[in-house]
Short mmCIF file of C-alpha atoms and ligand atoms in Angstrom, two decimals:
data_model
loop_
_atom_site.label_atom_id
_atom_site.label_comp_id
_atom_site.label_asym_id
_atom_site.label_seq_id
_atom_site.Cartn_x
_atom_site.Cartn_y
_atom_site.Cartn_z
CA UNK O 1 79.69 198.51 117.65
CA UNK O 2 80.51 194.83 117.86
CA UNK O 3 78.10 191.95 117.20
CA UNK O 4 75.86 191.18 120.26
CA UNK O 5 74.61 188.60 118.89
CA UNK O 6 76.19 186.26 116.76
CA UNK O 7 75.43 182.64 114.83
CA UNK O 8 77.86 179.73 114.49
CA UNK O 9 77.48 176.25 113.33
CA UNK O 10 73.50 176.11 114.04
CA UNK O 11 74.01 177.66 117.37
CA UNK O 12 73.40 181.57 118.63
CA UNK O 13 75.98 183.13 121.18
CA UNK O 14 75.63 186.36 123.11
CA UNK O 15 78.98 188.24 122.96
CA UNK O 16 78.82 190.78 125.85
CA UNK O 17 82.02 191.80 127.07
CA UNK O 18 85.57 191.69 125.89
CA UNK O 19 87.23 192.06 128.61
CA UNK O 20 89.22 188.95 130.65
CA UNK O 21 91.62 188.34 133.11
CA UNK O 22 93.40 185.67 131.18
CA UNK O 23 95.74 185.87 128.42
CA UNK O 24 94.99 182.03 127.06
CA UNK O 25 97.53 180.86 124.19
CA UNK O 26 94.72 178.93 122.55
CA UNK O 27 92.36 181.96 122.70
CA UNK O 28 90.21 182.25 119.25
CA UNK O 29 90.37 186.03 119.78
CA UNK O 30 94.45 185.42 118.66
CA UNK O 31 93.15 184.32 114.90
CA UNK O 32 90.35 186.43 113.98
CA UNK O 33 88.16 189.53 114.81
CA UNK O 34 84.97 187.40 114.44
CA UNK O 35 83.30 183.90 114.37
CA UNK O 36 80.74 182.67 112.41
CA UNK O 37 78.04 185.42 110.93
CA UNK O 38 79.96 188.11 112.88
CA UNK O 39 81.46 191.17 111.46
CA UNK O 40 83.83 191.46 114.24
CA UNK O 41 83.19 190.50 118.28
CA UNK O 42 85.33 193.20 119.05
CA UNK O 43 83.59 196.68 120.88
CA UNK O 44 85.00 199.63 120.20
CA UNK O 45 85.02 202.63 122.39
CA UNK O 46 82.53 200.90 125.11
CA UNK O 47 81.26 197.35 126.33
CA UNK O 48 77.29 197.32 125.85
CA UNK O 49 75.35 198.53 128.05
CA UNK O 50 72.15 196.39 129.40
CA UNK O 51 69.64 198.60 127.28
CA UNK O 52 71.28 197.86 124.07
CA UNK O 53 71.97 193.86 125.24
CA UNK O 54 67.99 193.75 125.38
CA UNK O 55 67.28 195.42 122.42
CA UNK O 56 69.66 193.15 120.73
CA UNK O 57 67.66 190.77 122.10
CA UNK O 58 64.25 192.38 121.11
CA UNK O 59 65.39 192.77 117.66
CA UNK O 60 66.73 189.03 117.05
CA UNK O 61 64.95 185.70 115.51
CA UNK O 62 65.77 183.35 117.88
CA UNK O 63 63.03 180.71 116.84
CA UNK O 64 65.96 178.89 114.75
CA UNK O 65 68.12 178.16 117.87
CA UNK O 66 65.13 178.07 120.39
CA UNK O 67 66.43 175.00 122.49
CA UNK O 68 69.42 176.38 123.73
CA UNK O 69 71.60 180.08 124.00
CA UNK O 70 74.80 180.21 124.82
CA UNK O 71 76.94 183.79 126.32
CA UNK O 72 80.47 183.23 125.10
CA UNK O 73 82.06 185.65 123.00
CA UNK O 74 85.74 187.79 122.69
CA UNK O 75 85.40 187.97 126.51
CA UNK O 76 85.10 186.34 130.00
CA UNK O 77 81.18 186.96 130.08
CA UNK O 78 81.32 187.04 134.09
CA UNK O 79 83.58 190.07 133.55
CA UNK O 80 80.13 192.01 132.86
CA UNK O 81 78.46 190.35 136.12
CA UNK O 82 75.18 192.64 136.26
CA UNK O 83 74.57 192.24 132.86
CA UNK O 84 75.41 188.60 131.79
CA UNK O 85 72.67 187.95 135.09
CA UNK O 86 69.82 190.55 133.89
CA UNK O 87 70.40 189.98 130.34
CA UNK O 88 70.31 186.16 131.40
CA UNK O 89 66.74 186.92 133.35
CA UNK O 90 65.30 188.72 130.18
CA UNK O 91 65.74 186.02 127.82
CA UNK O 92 64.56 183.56 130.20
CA UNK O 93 61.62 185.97 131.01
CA UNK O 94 61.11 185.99 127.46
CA UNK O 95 61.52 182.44 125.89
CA UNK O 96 61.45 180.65 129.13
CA UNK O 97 61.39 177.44 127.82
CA UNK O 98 64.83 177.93 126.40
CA UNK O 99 67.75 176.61 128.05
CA UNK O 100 70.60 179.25 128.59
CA UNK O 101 74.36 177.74 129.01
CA UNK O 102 77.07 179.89 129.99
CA UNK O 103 81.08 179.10 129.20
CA UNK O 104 83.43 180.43 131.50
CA UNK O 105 86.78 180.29 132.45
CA UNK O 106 85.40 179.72 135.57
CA UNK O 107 86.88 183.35 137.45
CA UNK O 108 83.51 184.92 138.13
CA UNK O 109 83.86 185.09 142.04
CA UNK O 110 88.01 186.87 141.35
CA UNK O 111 86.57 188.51 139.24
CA UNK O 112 83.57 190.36 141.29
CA UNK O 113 84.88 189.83 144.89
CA UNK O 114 81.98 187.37 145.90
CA UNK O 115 80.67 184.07 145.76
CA UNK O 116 78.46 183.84 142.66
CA UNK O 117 77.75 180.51 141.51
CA UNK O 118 74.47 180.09 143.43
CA UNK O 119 73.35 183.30 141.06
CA UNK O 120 74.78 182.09 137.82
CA UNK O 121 72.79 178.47 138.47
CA UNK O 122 69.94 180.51 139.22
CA UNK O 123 69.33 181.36 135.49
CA UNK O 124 71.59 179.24 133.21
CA UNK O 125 70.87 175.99 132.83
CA UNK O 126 74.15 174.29 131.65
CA UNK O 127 77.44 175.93 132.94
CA UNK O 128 80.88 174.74 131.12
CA UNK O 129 83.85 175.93 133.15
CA UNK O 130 87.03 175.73 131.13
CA UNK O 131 89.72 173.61 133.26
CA UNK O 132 92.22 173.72 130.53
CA UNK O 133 94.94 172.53 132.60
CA UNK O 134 95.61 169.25 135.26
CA UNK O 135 97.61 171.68 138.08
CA UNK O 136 97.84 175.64 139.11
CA UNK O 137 101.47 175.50 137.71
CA UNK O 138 100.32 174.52 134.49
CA UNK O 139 97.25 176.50 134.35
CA UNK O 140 99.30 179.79 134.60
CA UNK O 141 101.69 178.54 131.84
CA UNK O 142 98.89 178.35 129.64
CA UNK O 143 96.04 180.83 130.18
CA UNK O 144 98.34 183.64 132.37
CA UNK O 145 95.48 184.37 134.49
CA UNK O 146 96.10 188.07 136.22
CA UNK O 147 94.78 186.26 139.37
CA UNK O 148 98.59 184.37 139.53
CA UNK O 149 98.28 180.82 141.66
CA UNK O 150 94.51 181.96 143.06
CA UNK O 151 93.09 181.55 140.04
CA UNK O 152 93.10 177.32 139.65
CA UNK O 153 91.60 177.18 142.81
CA UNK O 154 88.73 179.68 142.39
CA UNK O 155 88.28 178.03 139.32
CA UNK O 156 87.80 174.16 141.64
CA UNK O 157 85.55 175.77 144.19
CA UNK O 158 83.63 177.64 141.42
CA UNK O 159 82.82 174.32 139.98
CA UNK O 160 81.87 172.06 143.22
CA UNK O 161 79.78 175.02 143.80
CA UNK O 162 78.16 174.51 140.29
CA UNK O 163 78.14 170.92 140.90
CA UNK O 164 76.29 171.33 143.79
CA UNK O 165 72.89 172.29 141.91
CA UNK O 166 71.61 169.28 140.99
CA UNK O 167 69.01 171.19 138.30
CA UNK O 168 71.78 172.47 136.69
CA UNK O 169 74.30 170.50 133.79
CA UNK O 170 77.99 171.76 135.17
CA UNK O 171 81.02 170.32 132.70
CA UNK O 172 84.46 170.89 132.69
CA UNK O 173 86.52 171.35 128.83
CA UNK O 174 89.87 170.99 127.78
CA UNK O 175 91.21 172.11 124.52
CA UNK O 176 93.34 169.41 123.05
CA UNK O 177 96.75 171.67 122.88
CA UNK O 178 97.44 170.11 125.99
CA UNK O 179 99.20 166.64 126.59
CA UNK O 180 97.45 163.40 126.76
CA UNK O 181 98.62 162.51 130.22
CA UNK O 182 97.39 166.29 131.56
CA UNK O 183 94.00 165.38 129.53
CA UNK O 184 93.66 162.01 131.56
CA UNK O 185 94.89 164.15 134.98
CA UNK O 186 92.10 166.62 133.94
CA UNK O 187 89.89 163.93 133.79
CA UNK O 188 90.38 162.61 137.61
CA UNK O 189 90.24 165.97 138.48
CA UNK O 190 86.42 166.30 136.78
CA UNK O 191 85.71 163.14 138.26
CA UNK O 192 86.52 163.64 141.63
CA UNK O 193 83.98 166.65 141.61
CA UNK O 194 81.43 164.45 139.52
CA UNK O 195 81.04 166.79 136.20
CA UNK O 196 81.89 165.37 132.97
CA UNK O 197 84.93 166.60 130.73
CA UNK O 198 84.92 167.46 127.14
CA UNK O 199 87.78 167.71 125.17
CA UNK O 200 87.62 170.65 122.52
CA UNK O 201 89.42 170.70 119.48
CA UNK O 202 91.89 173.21 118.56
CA UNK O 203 91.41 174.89 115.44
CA UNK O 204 93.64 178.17 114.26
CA UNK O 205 91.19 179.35 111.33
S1 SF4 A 1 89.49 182.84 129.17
FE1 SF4 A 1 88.49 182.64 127.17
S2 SF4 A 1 88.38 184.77 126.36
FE2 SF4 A 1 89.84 184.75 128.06
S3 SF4 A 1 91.84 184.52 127.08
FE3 SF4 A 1 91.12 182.47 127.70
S4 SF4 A 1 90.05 181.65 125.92
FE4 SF4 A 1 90.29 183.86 125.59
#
């Protein structure tokens, strides 16, 4: 069984899913079978079910990373809808204090054939949507989404939606394998629906 929960670089991740709909070229999952105090982030045989996400969760210190817990791990966490929201609920059941941030490439309502933004800003806190790319053409060059030319659009609405709870922190990121003149167009793009951009670093290791 893969690594549930994982540590890296002073922050705790829950890794709940591995599967995705995209295929991106920049994906960490291309140089490595783990990140930080993971063994590997890769399930074998089946994804986890909600029982052993909470016990994960029963079993873990989190008093180190209190302030903030991220789901992001070898998978589109919106792939495993009922869980990433009731795993979500626990911890904030739990530690409620704690704020819960969610990356995503942004596919959730492709991906479960319904609108679901209003429920994911209903327990995280911060959602960061990756963009990754200025136009549809260019999106599908780079992160082959099995969605084809629906998915950049999904991934705009899924955002305004987002941006539309004013409780909760929506950004956009970009990882920096793209141009600088598709970084500035990704920029207008996160302007024009008001959430901030960050611009991620590519690293190989
Ligand atoms: S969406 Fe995330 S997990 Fe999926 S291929 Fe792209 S980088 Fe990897």
């Amino acid at each position: 069984m893969a690594d549930i929960i994982y540590t890296f670089e002073g922050h705790v991740y829950l890794n709940i899913t591995n599967a995705c709909p995209c295929k991106c070229e920049f994906c960490i999952r291309n140089n490595g079978d783990s990140v930080g105090d993971a063994e590997t982030l890769w399930f074998t045989g089946h994804s986890p079910s909600l029982d052993e996400i909470k016990s994960e969760i029963d079993s873990f210190d989190f008093s180190p990373y209190s302030d903030e817990i991220v789901f992001c791990g070898y998978g589109e966490p919106t792939c495993a809808y009922g869980n990433l929201i009731s795993s979500a609920k626990y911890l904030k059941e739990k530690m409620p204090e704690c704020k819960l941030r969610i990356n995503t490439n942004g596919l959730s309502d492709l991906l479960n054939k319904k609108s679901t933004a209003d429920e994911i800003c209903s327990v995280f806190d911060i959602v960061s949507i990756s963009l990754n790319a200025p136009t549809s053409e260019k999106y599908i060059e780079l992160c082959h989404p099995s969605f084809g030319d629906r998915a950049y659009p999904a991934i705009l609405k899924f955002a305004e939606e987002c941006a539309s709870h004013k409780d909760v922190v929506t950004k956009f990121s970009v990882v920096d394998v793209i141009s600088p003149e598709d970084i500035k167009e990704c920029k207008k793009i996160a302007e024009e629906i008001g959430v901030p951009l960050r611009v991620r670093n590519y690293t190989a290791e």
